[in-house]
Amino acid sequence: MKSIEELNAIRDKMKDQVGLRSENPDCTKVVVAMGTCGINAGAREVLNTFAEEIAAKKVKDVMVSQSGCIGMCKYEPVVEVYGPGNEKVTYVEMTADKAKEVVEKHIINGQIVNDYVLK
Amino acid sequence: MMSEISLGILDLAENSLRAGASLIEISVGVSSYEGTLNVSVRDNGCGMTAEQLEKAVDPFFTTKETEGSGLGLPFLKYSAECTGGTFRIESVKGEGTCVKAVFGLFHINRMPLGDIGATVRAVMVLCADVVFSFSADGRGFVMDTRAIRKILGDVPLESAPVMEYIKEYLEENIQETSGEIKL
């Protein structure tokens, strides 16, 4: 079995790059709908992919959080992205691959991925 | 209907988050001798009154003012009971809630456990602290994010190398703990 103590080595390697997460209230928020409907439609993989991609690409000032059922069950998994000015974009029928694209295009480069936006 | 017990566990953890929990304890225990798969989710959220508790497994009851009627608990209760298992919720207003479900391990109606590692990682993204214990026939491990944070110091839990390690750690230890048991 692996031991959590192995994280000691990872910590020592990373000492100089702390402070990835920001408590900045103006940060971008990624809100994954995680009601029973969302979870059954695949929200878990979508949420984990957002968290992994944001960490892997070292994107600063982004917070990943969850909401309950927002009444759009047939479009689940639904993800709302709130920009720094609090403007909201609602992405529907999300998948892990679509989540990667949204991180790359919208969150990093500021271009909304219209194909996945709620029409 | 849920396809994995692990998705039901995530649904319970979501309830905990909405109850304002800062600590969620997820436990999965398997006994092939007893033929049981025990699941519990305990939180330090706002808890429920006796009256709310009584209605919690009623599919038509909700405290939410927006959409959704909360089918999660009734689903899970049914999935446990239809394997000859049991389902129980305990809650104290202001202290927290604990949901325990027992599934018949070898019952034909039992859903697969599914990707419990992915469920734990999702809860870790959303909740301040998570304790996950997993045991099967005397083997097992416990992962506590409070202990992980202590090791990490200033390095955030959500940085890529840490998350990658935790993913591998969970997958390998779940696999080793499960052994030959079909979950």
PDB file of C-alpha atoms in Angstrom:
ATOM      1  CA  MET A   1       0.000   0.000   0.000  1.00  0.00           C
ATOM      2  CA  LYS A   2       1.053   3.569  -0.623  1.00  0.00           C
ATOM      3  CA  SER A   3       1.685   5.810   2.363  1.00  0.00           C
ATOM      4  CA  ILE A   4       0.584   9.414   2.674  1.00  0.00           C
ATOM      5  CA  GLU A   5       4.073  10.133   4.108  1.00  0.00           C
ATOM      6  CA  GLU A   6       5.364  10.130   0.528  1.00  0.00           C
ATOM      7  CA  LEU A   7       3.823  13.597   0.281  1.00  0.00           C
ATOM      8  CA  ASN A   8       6.805  14.843   2.317  1.00  0.00           C
ATOM      9  CA  ALA A   9       8.959  14.549  -0.800  1.00  0.00           C
ATOM     10  CA  ILE A  10       6.353  16.308  -2.962  1.00  0.00           C
ATOM     11  CA  ARG A  11       6.120  19.141  -0.434  1.00  0.00           C
ATOM     12  CA  ASP A  12       9.906  19.616  -0.388  1.00  0.00           C
ATOM     13  CA  LYS A  13       9.966  19.800  -4.169  1.00  0.00           C
ATOM     14  CA  MET A  14       7.161  22.368  -4.253  1.00  0.00           C
ATOM     15  CA  LYS A  15       8.167  24.668  -1.429  1.00  0.00           C
ATOM     16  CA  ASP A  16       8.873  27.594  -3.757  1.00  0.00           C
ATOM     17  CA  GLN A  17       5.548  27.595  -5.585  1.00  0.00           C
ATOM     18  CA  VAL A  18       2.960  28.124  -2.872  1.00  0.00           C
ATOM     19  CA  GLY A  19      -0.205  30.150  -3.010  1.00  0.00           C
ATOM     20  CA  LEU A  20      -1.912  28.651  -6.071  1.00  0.00           C
ATOM     21  CA  ARG A  21      -5.365  29.076  -4.609  1.00  0.00           C
ATOM     22  CA  SER A  22      -6.662  32.574  -4.251  1.00  0.00           C
ATOM     23  CA  GLU A  23      -9.191  33.913  -1.804  1.00  0.00           C
ATOM     24  CA  ASN A  24      -9.669  36.893  -4.099  1.00  0.00           C
ATOM     25  CA  PRO A  25     -13.432  37.651  -4.228  1.00  0.00           C
ATOM     26  CA  ASP A  26     -13.091  38.785  -7.860  1.00  0.00           C
ATOM     27  CA  CYS A  27     -11.795  35.413  -8.981  1.00  0.00           C
ATOM     28  CA  THR A  28     -13.468  33.257 -11.630  1.00  0.00           C
ATOM     29  CA  LYS A  29     -15.883  30.721 -10.187  1.00  0.00           C
ATOM     30  CA  VAL A  30     -16.696  27.372 -11.753  1.00  0.00           C
ATOM     31  CA  VAL A  31     -19.929  26.057 -10.229  1.00  0.00           C
ATOM     32  CA  VAL A  32     -20.852  22.458 -11.029  1.00  0.00           C
ATOM     33  CA  ALA A  33     -24.493  21.505 -10.382  1.00  0.00           C
ATOM     34  CA  MET A  34     -24.267  18.468  -8.115  1.00  0.00           C
ATOM     35  CA  GLY A  35     -27.876  17.598  -7.340  1.00  0.00           C
ATOM     36  CA  THR A  36     -28.960  13.957  -7.579  1.00  0.00           C
ATOM     37  CA  CYS A  37     -29.769  14.648 -11.251  1.00  0.00           C
ATOM     38  CA  GLY A  38     -26.347  16.147 -11.998  1.00  0.00           C
ATOM     39  CA  ILE A  39     -24.460  13.390 -10.189  1.00  0.00           C
ATOM     40  CA  ASN A  40     -26.309  10.687 -12.121  1.00  0.00           C
ATOM     41  CA  ALA A  41     -25.625  12.466 -15.405  1.00  0.00           C
ATOM     42  CA  GLY A  42     -21.848  12.531 -14.833  1.00  0.00           C
ATOM     43  CA  ALA A  43     -21.128  15.659 -12.748  1.00  0.00           C
ATOM     44  CA  ARG A  44     -18.467  13.826 -10.702  1.00  0.00           C
ATOM     45  CA  GLU A  45     -16.108  13.352 -13.670  1.00  0.00           C
ATOM     46  CA  VAL A  46     -16.801  16.923 -14.852  1.00  0.00           C
ATOM     47  CA  LEU A  47     -15.966  18.368 -11.425  1.00  0.00           C
ATOM     48  CA  ASN A  48     -12.806  16.274 -11.027  1.00  0.00           C
ATOM     49  CA  THR A  49     -11.650  17.213 -14.544  1.00  0.00           C
ATOM     50  CA  PHE A  50     -12.108  20.950 -13.861  1.00  0.00           C
ATOM     51  CA  ALA A  51     -10.132  20.652 -10.615  1.00  0.00           C
ATOM     52  CA  GLU A  52      -7.347  18.608 -12.269  1.00  0.00           C
ATOM     53  CA  GLU A  53      -7.028  20.801 -15.352  1.00  0.00           C
ATOM     54  CA  ILE A  54      -7.009  24.045 -13.360  1.00  0.00           C
ATOM     55  CA  ALA A  55      -4.270  22.601 -11.141  1.00  0.00           C
ATOM     56  CA  ALA A  56      -2.285  21.111 -14.034  1.00  0.00           C
ATOM     57  CA  LYS A  57      -2.333  24.361 -16.026  1.00  0.00           C
ATOM     58  CA  LYS A  58      -1.573  26.364 -12.845  1.00  0.00           C
ATOM     59  CA  VAL A  59      -4.429  28.773 -13.501  1.00  0.00           C
ATOM     60  CA  LYS A  60      -4.618  31.358 -10.742  1.00  0.00           C
ATOM     61  CA  ASP A  61      -7.714  32.958  -9.218  1.00  0.00           C
ATOM     62  CA  VAL A  62     -10.194  30.204 -10.076  1.00  0.00           C
ATOM     63  CA  MET A  63     -12.454  28.550  -7.533  1.00  0.00           C
ATOM     64  CA  VAL A  64     -14.314  25.302  -8.180  1.00  0.00           C
ATOM     65  CA  SER A  65     -17.504  24.822  -6.192  1.00  0.00           C
ATOM     66  CA  GLN A  66     -20.892  23.130  -6.365  1.00  0.00           C
ATOM     67  CA  SER A  67     -24.573  23.954  -6.320  1.00  0.00           C
ATOM     68  CA  GLY A  68     -27.644  21.787  -5.953  1.00  0.00           C
ATOM     69  CA  CYS A  69     -30.233  21.017  -8.608  1.00  0.00           C
ATOM     70  CA  ILE A  70     -30.932  24.232 -10.509  1.00  0.00           C
ATOM     71  CA  GLY A  71     -34.036  22.938 -12.258  1.00  0.00           C
ATOM     72  CA  MET A  72     -32.413  22.089 -15.589  1.00  0.00           C
ATOM     73  CA  CYS A  73     -32.191  18.351 -14.985  1.00  0.00           C
ATOM     74  CA  LYS A  74     -32.482  17.382 -18.640  1.00  0.00           C
ATOM     75  CA  TYR A  75     -29.410  19.480 -19.521  1.00  0.00           C
ATOM     76  CA  GLU A  76     -27.203  17.983 -16.817  1.00  0.00           C
ATOM     77  CA  PRO A  77     -24.302  17.991 -16.179  1.00  0.00           C
ATOM     78  CA  VAL A  78     -24.625  21.795 -16.001  1.00  0.00           C
ATOM     79  CA  VAL A  79     -21.685  24.076 -15.192  1.00  0.00           C
ATOM     80  CA  GLU A  80     -21.921  27.807 -14.551  1.00  0.00           C
ATOM     81  CA  VAL A  81     -18.803  29.921 -15.026  1.00  0.00           C
ATOM     82  CA  TYR A  82     -18.817  33.329 -13.310  1.00  0.00           C
ATOM     83  CA  GLY A  83     -16.205  35.727 -14.661  1.00  0.00           C
ATOM     84  CA  PRO A  84     -14.341  38.328 -12.592  1.00  0.00           C
ATOM     85  CA  GLY A  85     -17.147  40.867 -13.255  1.00  0.00           C
ATOM     86  CA  ASN A  86     -19.661  38.230 -12.118  1.00  0.00           C
ATOM     87  CA  GLU A  87     -21.081  37.713 -15.624  1.00  0.00           C
ATOM     88  CA  LYS A  88     -22.419  34.167 -15.947  1.00  0.00           C
ATOM     89  CA  VAL A  89     -22.070  31.617 -18.748  1.00  0.00           C
ATOM     90  CA  THR A  90     -24.081  28.388 -18.451  1.00  0.00           C
ATOM     91  CA  TYR A  91     -22.609  25.291 -20.083  1.00  0.00           C
ATOM     92  CA  VAL A  92     -24.884  22.282 -20.529  1.00  0.00           C
ATOM     93  CA  GLU A  93     -24.523  18.542 -21.208  1.00  0.00           C
ATOM     94  CA  MET A  94     -20.915  18.690 -20.082  1.00  0.00           C
ATOM     95  CA  THR A  95     -18.349  15.887 -20.238  1.00  0.00           C
ATOM     96  CA  ALA A  96     -14.736  15.564 -19.087  1.00  0.00           C
ATOM     97  CA  ASP A  97     -13.480  16.433 -22.594  1.00  0.00           C
ATOM     98  CA  LYS A  98     -15.740  19.480 -22.828  1.00  0.00           C
ATOM     99  CA  ALA A  99     -14.522  20.564 -19.385  1.00  0.00           C
ATOM    100  CA  LYS A 100     -10.905  20.473 -20.616  1.00  0.00           C
ATOM    101  CA  GLU A 101     -11.892  22.631 -23.592  1.00  0.00           C
ATOM    102  CA  VAL A 102     -13.705  25.158 -21.377  1.00  0.00           C
ATOM    103  CA  VAL A 103     -10.648  25.474 -19.106  1.00  0.00           C
ATOM    104  CA  GLU A 104      -8.324  26.017 -22.088  1.00  0.00           C
ATOM    105  CA  LYS A 105     -10.529  28.355 -24.141  1.00  0.00           C
ATOM    106  CA  HIS A 106     -12.785  30.174 -21.670  1.00  0.00           C
ATOM    107  CA  ILE A 107     -10.984  30.212 -18.343  1.00  0.00           C
ATOM    108  CA  ILE A 108      -7.439  30.673 -19.666  1.00  0.00           C
ATOM    109  CA  ASN A 109      -8.043  32.552 -22.922  1.00  0.00           C
ATOM    110  CA  GLY A 110     -11.342  34.297 -22.192  1.00  0.00           C
ATOM    111  CA  GLN A 111     -13.207  32.876 -25.205  1.00  0.00           C
ATOM    112  CA  ILE A 112     -16.650  31.461 -24.431  1.00  0.00           C
ATOM    113  CA  VAL A 113     -17.170  28.013 -26.007  1.00  0.00           C
ATOM    114  CA  ASN A 114     -20.498  28.782 -27.668  1.00  0.00           C
ATOM    115  CA  ASP A 115     -21.126  25.207 -28.823  1.00  0.00           C
ATOM    116  CA  TYR A 116     -21.734  24.076 -25.237  1.00  0.00           C
ATOM    117  CA  VAL A 117     -23.597  27.150 -23.963  1.00  0.00           C
ATOM    118  CA  LEU A 118     -27.279  26.830 -23.057  1.00  0.00           C
ATOM    119  CA  LYS A 119     -29.270  28.070 -26.050  1.00  0.00           C
TER     120      LYS A 119
ATOM    121  CA  MET B   1     -31.792   5.316 -10.680  1.00  0.00           C
ATOM    122  CA  MET B   2     -28.218   5.346  -9.456  1.00  0.00           C
ATOM    123  CA  SER B   3     -25.756   3.076 -11.213  1.00  0.00           C
ATOM    124  CA  GLU B   4     -23.066   3.007  -8.505  1.00  0.00           C
ATOM    125  CA  ILE B   5     -23.116   3.024  -4.717  1.00  0.00           C
ATOM    126  CA  SER B   6     -20.273   5.566  -4.946  1.00  0.00           C
ATOM    127  CA  LEU B   7     -22.581   8.037  -6.696  1.00  0.00           C
ATOM    128  CA  GLY B   8     -25.056   7.604  -3.836  1.00  0.00           C
ATOM    129  CA  ILE B   9     -22.208   8.382  -1.419  1.00  0.00           C
ATOM    130  CA  LEU B  10     -21.391  11.549  -3.395  1.00  0.00           C
ATOM    131  CA  ASP B  11     -25.047  12.518  -3.223  1.00  0.00           C
ATOM    132  CA  LEU B  12     -24.976  12.116   0.584  1.00  0.00           C
ATOM    133  CA  ALA B  13     -21.813  14.224   0.762  1.00  0.00           C
ATOM    134  CA  GLU B  14     -23.561  16.904  -1.301  1.00  0.00           C
ATOM    135  CA  ASN B  15     -26.332  16.985   1.295  1.00  0.00           C
ATOM    136  CA  SER B  16     -23.637  17.436   3.949  1.00  0.00           C
ATOM    137  CA  LEU B  17     -22.088  20.351   2.044  1.00  0.00           C
ATOM    138  CA  ARG B  18     -25.449  22.055   1.750  1.00  0.00           C
ATOM    139  CA  ALA B  19     -25.834  21.583   5.509  1.00  0.00           C
ATOM    140  CA  GLY B  20     -22.656  23.668   5.871  1.00  0.00           C
ATOM    141  CA  ALA B  21     -20.317  20.791   6.812  1.00  0.00           C
ATOM    142  CA  SER B  22     -16.576  21.509   7.080  1.00  0.00           C
ATOM    143  CA  LEU B  23     -15.721  17.876   7.801  1.00  0.00           C
ATOM    144  CA  ILE B  24     -17.179  14.832   6.038  1.00  0.00           C
ATOM    145  CA  GLU B  25     -16.269  11.296   7.087  1.00  0.00           C
ATOM    146  CA  ILE B  26     -16.888   8.620   4.482  1.00  0.00           C
ATOM    147  CA  SER B  27     -16.487   5.023   5.435  1.00  0.00           C
ATOM    148  CA  VAL B  28     -16.837   1.855   3.354  1.00  0.00           C
ATOM    149  CA  GLY B  29     -16.416  -1.528   5.025  1.00  0.00           C
ATOM    150  CA  VAL B  30     -16.735  -4.928   3.406  1.00  0.00           C
ATOM    151  CA  SER B  31     -17.071  -8.297   5.091  1.00  0.00           C
ATOM    152  CA  SER B  32     -17.300 -11.360   2.860  1.00  0.00           C
ATOM    153  CA  TYR B  33     -17.865 -13.509   5.949  1.00  0.00           C
ATOM    154  CA  GLU B  34     -20.942 -11.521   6.940  1.00  0.00           C
ATOM    155  CA  GLY B  35     -21.876 -10.859   3.324  1.00  0.00           C
ATOM    156  CA  THR B  36     -22.221  -7.127   3.926  1.00  0.00           C
ATOM    157  CA  LEU B  37     -21.059  -3.872   2.396  1.00  0.00           C
ATOM    158  CA  ASN B  38     -21.377  -1.069   4.948  1.00  0.00           C
ATOM    159  CA  VAL B  39     -21.392   2.555   3.926  1.00  0.00           C
ATOM    160  CA  SER B  40     -21.570   5.576   6.164  1.00  0.00           C
ATOM    161  CA  VAL B  41     -21.334   9.323   5.673  1.00  0.00           C
ATOM    162  CA  ARG B  42     -21.027  11.500   8.761  1.00  0.00           C
ATOM    163  CA  ASP B  43     -20.841  15.290   8.782  1.00  0.00           C
ATOM    164  CA  ASN B  44     -20.576  18.241  11.162  1.00  0.00           C
ATOM    165  CA  GLY B  45     -23.240  20.247   9.301  1.00  0.00           C
ATOM    166  CA  CYS B  46     -26.337  21.931  10.723  1.00  0.00           C
ATOM    167  CA  GLY B  47     -28.224  18.674  11.397  1.00  0.00           C
ATOM    168  CA  MET B  48     -31.973  18.168  11.369  1.00  0.00           C
ATOM    169  CA  THR B  49     -34.772  18.392  13.878  1.00  0.00           C
ATOM    170  CA  ALA B  50     -36.657  15.197  14.754  1.00  0.00           C
ATOM    171  CA  GLU B  51     -39.482  16.366  12.520  1.00  0.00           C
ATOM    172  CA  GLN B  52     -37.215  17.051   9.515  1.00  0.00           C
ATOM    173  CA  LEU B  53     -35.444  13.742  10.083  1.00  0.00           C
ATOM    174  CA  GLU B  54     -38.689  11.831   9.901  1.00  0.00           C
ATOM    175  CA  LYS B  55     -39.469  13.397   6.538  1.00  0.00           C
ATOM    176  CA  ALA B  56     -35.941  13.137   5.114  1.00  0.00           C
ATOM    177  CA  VAL B  57     -36.595   9.899   3.224  1.00  0.00           C
ATOM    178  CA  ASP B  58     -39.952  11.089   1.908  1.00  0.00           C
ATOM    179  CA  PRO B  59     -39.414  11.752  -1.832  1.00  0.00           C
ATOM    180  CA  PHE B  60     -41.921  14.603  -1.763  1.00  0.00           C
ATOM    181  CA  PHE B  61     -40.355  16.491   1.124  1.00  0.00           C
ATOM    182  CA  THR B  62     -37.708  19.190   0.799  1.00  0.00           C
ATOM    183  CA  THR B  63     -36.491  22.206   2.782  1.00  0.00           C
ATOM    184  CA  LYS B  64     -35.226  23.762  -0.416  1.00  0.00           C
ATOM    185  CA  GLU B  65     -37.016  26.802  -1.734  1.00  0.00           C
ATOM    186  CA  THR B  66     -35.710  26.407  -5.267  1.00  0.00           C
ATOM    187  CA  GLU B  67     -35.901  23.403  -7.576  1.00  0.00           C
ATOM    188  CA  GLY B  68     -35.413  19.761  -6.708  1.00  0.00           C
ATOM    189  CA  SER B  69     -37.318  17.548  -4.363  1.00  0.00           C
ATOM    190  CA  GLY B  70     -34.428  15.477  -2.997  1.00  0.00           C
ATOM    191  CA  LEU B  71     -34.707  11.979  -4.388  1.00  0.00           C
ATOM    192  CA  GLY B  72     -31.227  11.072  -3.212  1.00  0.00           C
ATOM    193  CA  LEU B  73     -32.063   9.621   0.202  1.00  0.00           C
ATOM    194  CA  PRO B  74     -35.146   7.634  -0.908  1.00  0.00           C
ATOM    195  CA  PHE B  75     -33.088   6.177  -3.802  1.00  0.00           C
ATOM    196  CA  LEU B  76     -30.308   5.060  -1.518  1.00  0.00           C
ATOM    197  CA  LYS B  77     -32.685   3.666   1.088  1.00  0.00           C
ATOM    198  CA  TYR B  78     -34.431   1.611  -1.578  1.00  0.00           C
ATOM    199  CA  SER B  79     -31.158   0.393  -3.124  1.00  0.00           C
ATOM    200  CA  ALA B  80     -29.954  -0.848   0.270  1.00  0.00           C
ATOM    201  CA  GLU B  81     -33.221  -2.418   1.363  1.00  0.00           C
ATOM    202  CA  CYS B  82     -33.737  -4.293  -1.901  1.00  0.00           C
ATOM    203  CA  THR B  83     -30.480  -6.187  -1.195  1.00  0.00           C
ATOM    204  CA  GLY B  84     -31.753  -7.337   2.196  1.00  0.00           C
ATOM    205  CA  GLY B  85     -29.841  -4.484   3.801  1.00  0.00           C
ATOM    206  CA  THR B  86     -30.753  -1.625   6.092  1.00  0.00           C
ATOM    207  CA  PHE B  87     -30.730   2.160   6.045  1.00  0.00           C
ATOM    208  CA  ARG B  88     -30.522   4.557   8.971  1.00  0.00           C
ATOM    209  CA  ILE B  89     -30.130   8.290   9.503  1.00  0.00           C
ATOM    210  CA  GLU B  90     -29.192   9.883  12.792  1.00  0.00           C
ATOM    211  CA  SER B  91     -29.100  13.611  13.206  1.00  0.00           C
ATOM    212  CA  VAL B  92     -28.748  16.170  15.961  1.00  0.00           C
ATOM    213  CA  LYS B  93     -29.766  19.742  15.219  1.00  0.00           C
ATOM    214  CA  GLY B  94     -26.666  21.925  15.401  1.00  0.00           C
ATOM    215  CA  GLU B  95     -24.248  18.981  15.542  1.00  0.00           C
ATOM    216  CA  GLY B  96     -24.468  16.986  12.347  1.00  0.00           C
ATOM    217  CA  THR B  97     -25.920  14.028  10.520  1.00  0.00           C
ATOM    218  CA  CYS B  98     -24.853  10.432   9.975  1.00  0.00           C
ATOM    219  CA  VAL B  99     -26.302   8.179   7.283  1.00  0.00           C
ATOM    220  CA  LYS B 100     -25.586   4.454   7.408  1.00  0.00           C
ATOM    221  CA  ALA B 101     -26.521   1.985   4.707  1.00  0.00           C
ATOM    222  CA  VAL B 102     -25.851  -1.738   4.714  1.00  0.00           C
ATOM    223  CA  PHE B 103     -25.995  -3.634   1.414  1.00  0.00           C
ATOM    224  CA  GLY B 104     -26.131  -7.390   0.919  1.00  0.00           C
ATOM    225  CA  LEU B 105     -22.659  -7.956  -0.614  1.00  0.00           C
ATOM    226  CA  PHE B 106     -23.650 -10.977  -2.681  1.00  0.00           C
ATOM    227  CA  HIS B 107     -27.263 -10.008  -3.394  1.00  0.00           C
ATOM    228  CA  ILE B 108     -28.153  -9.912  -7.087  1.00  0.00           C
ATOM    229  CA  ASN B 109     -29.852  -6.514  -6.669  1.00  0.00           C
ATOM    230  CA  ARG B 110     -26.760  -4.816  -5.297  1.00  0.00           C
ATOM    231  CA  MET B 111     -25.344  -2.024  -7.471  1.00  0.00           C
ATOM    232  CA  PRO B 112     -21.565  -2.124  -7.966  1.00  0.00           C
ATOM    233  CA  LEU B 113     -19.558   0.048  -5.562  1.00  0.00           C
ATOM    234  CA  GLY B 114     -18.177   1.889  -8.596  1.00  0.00           C
ATOM    235  CA  ASP B 115     -15.419   4.477  -8.530  1.00  0.00           C
ATOM    236  CA  ILE B 116     -15.187   5.326  -4.827  1.00  0.00           C
ATOM    237  CA  GLY B 117     -11.808   7.014  -5.392  1.00  0.00           C
ATOM    238  CA  ALA B 118     -13.402   9.511  -7.812  1.00  0.00           C
ATOM    239  CA  THR B 119     -16.161  10.210  -5.279  1.00  0.00           C
ATOM    240  CA  VAL B 120     -13.621  10.887  -2.519  1.00  0.00           C
ATOM    241  CA  ARG B 121     -11.601  13.186  -4.802  1.00  0.00           C
ATOM    242  CA  ALA B 122     -14.745  15.128  -5.763  1.00  0.00           C
ATOM    243  CA  VAL B 123     -15.652  15.605  -2.094  1.00  0.00           C
ATOM    244  CA  MET B 124     -12.077  16.758  -1.419  1.00  0.00           C
ATOM    245  CA  VAL B 125     -12.465  19.506  -4.040  1.00  0.00           C
ATOM    246  CA  LEU B 126     -15.607  20.767  -2.341  1.00  0.00           C
ATOM    247  CA  CYS B 127     -15.242  20.192   1.389  1.00  0.00           C
ATOM    248  CA  ALA B 128     -12.647  21.685   3.719  1.00  0.00           C
ATOM    249  CA  ASP B 129     -11.744  18.330   5.256  1.00  0.00           C
ATOM    250  CA  VAL B 130     -12.483  14.714   4.433  1.00  0.00           C
ATOM    251  CA  VAL B 131     -11.748  11.480   6.251  1.00  0.00           C
ATOM    252  CA  PHE B 132     -12.055   8.355   4.127  1.00  0.00           C
ATOM    253  CA  SER B 133     -11.771   4.896   5.625  1.00  0.00           C
ATOM    254  CA  PHE B 134     -11.916   1.775   3.537  1.00  0.00           C
ATOM    255  CA  SER B 135     -11.679  -1.762   4.853  1.00  0.00           C
ATOM    256  CA  ALA B 136     -12.302  -5.257   3.548  1.00  0.00           C
ATOM    257  CA  ASP B 137     -11.872  -8.509   5.469  1.00  0.00           C
ATOM    258  CA  GLY B 138      -9.322  -7.091   7.907  1.00  0.00           C
ATOM    259  CA  ARG B 139      -7.307  -5.078   5.375  1.00  0.00           C
ATOM    260  CA  GLY B 140      -7.737  -1.356   4.970  1.00  0.00           C
ATOM    261  CA  PHE B 141      -6.535   2.222   5.194  1.00  0.00           C
ATOM    262  CA  VAL B 142      -7.632   5.654   6.370  1.00  0.00           C
ATOM    263  CA  MET B 143      -6.978   8.917   4.568  1.00  0.00           C
ATOM    264  CA  ASP B 144      -7.450  12.132   6.539  1.00  0.00           C
ATOM    265  CA  THR B 145      -6.993  15.481   4.771  1.00  0.00           C
ATOM    266  CA  ARG B 146      -6.144  17.105   8.122  1.00  0.00           C
ATOM    267  CA  ALA B 147      -3.085  14.834   8.388  1.00  0.00           C
ATOM    268  CA  ILE B 148      -2.246  15.537   4.732  1.00  0.00           C
ATOM    269  CA  ARG B 149      -2.411  19.305   5.302  1.00  0.00           C
ATOM    270  CA  LYS B 150      -0.072  18.939   8.267  1.00  0.00           C
ATOM    271  CA  ILE B 151       2.493  17.207   6.039  1.00  0.00           C
ATOM    272  CA  LEU B 152       2.035  19.722   3.225  1.00  0.00           C
ATOM    273  CA  GLY B 153       2.423  22.876   5.315  1.00  0.00           C
ATOM    274  CA  ASP B 154       2.213  25.850   2.919  1.00  0.00           C
ATOM    275  CA  VAL B 155       1.811  23.690  -0.173  1.00  0.00           C
ATOM    276  CA  PRO B 156      -1.875  23.625  -1.151  1.00  0.00           C
ATOM    277  CA  LEU B 157      -3.777  20.349  -1.314  1.00  0.00           C
ATOM    278  CA  GLU B 158      -5.193  21.357  -4.683  1.00  0.00           C
ATOM    279  CA  SER B 159      -1.840  21.685  -6.484  1.00  0.00           C
ATOM    280  CA  ALA B 160      -1.352  19.271  -9.376  1.00  0.00           C
ATOM    281  CA  PRO B 161       1.453  17.018  -8.013  1.00  0.00           C
ATOM    282  CA  VAL B 162      -0.424  16.558  -4.715  1.00  0.00           C
ATOM    283  CA  MET B 163      -3.722  15.778  -6.444  1.00  0.00           C
ATOM    284  CA  GLU B 164      -1.994  13.327  -8.782  1.00  0.00           C
ATOM    285  CA  TYR B 165      -0.357  11.544  -5.862  1.00  0.00           C
ATOM    286  CA  ILE B 166      -3.630  11.342  -3.933  1.00  0.00           C
ATOM    287  CA  LYS B 167      -5.369   9.900  -6.999  1.00  0.00           C
ATOM    288  CA  GLU B 168      -2.727   7.160  -7.312  1.00  0.00           C
ATOM    289  CA  TYR B 169      -2.712   6.603  -3.555  1.00  0.00           C
ATOM    290  CA  LEU B 170      -6.480   6.098  -3.477  1.00  0.00           C
ATOM    291  CA  GLU B 171      -6.585   3.874  -6.564  1.00  0.00           C
ATOM    292  CA  GLU B 172      -3.732   1.622  -5.438  1.00  0.00           C
ATOM    293  CA  ASN B 173      -4.903   1.284  -1.832  1.00  0.00           C
ATOM    294  CA  ILE B 174      -8.539   0.677  -2.797  1.00  0.00           C
ATOM    295  CA  GLN B 175      -7.396  -2.000  -5.224  1.00  0.00           C
ATOM    296  CA  GLU B 176      -5.142  -3.671  -2.662  1.00  0.00           C
ATOM    297  CA  THR B 177      -7.774  -3.515   0.061  1.00  0.00           C
ATOM    298  CA  SER B 178     -10.477  -4.974  -2.182  1.00  0.00           C
ATOM    299  CA  GLY B 179      -8.236  -7.888  -3.171  1.00  0.00           C
ATOM    300  CA  GLU B 180     -10.252 -10.623  -4.837  1.00  0.00           C
ATOM    301  CA  ILE B 181     -13.621  -9.400  -3.599  1.00  0.00           C
ATOM    302  CA  LYS B 182     -15.884  -8.291  -6.420  1.00  0.00           C
ATOM    303  CA  LEU B 183     -17.181  -4.858  -5.453  1.00  0.00           C
TER     304      LEU B 183
END
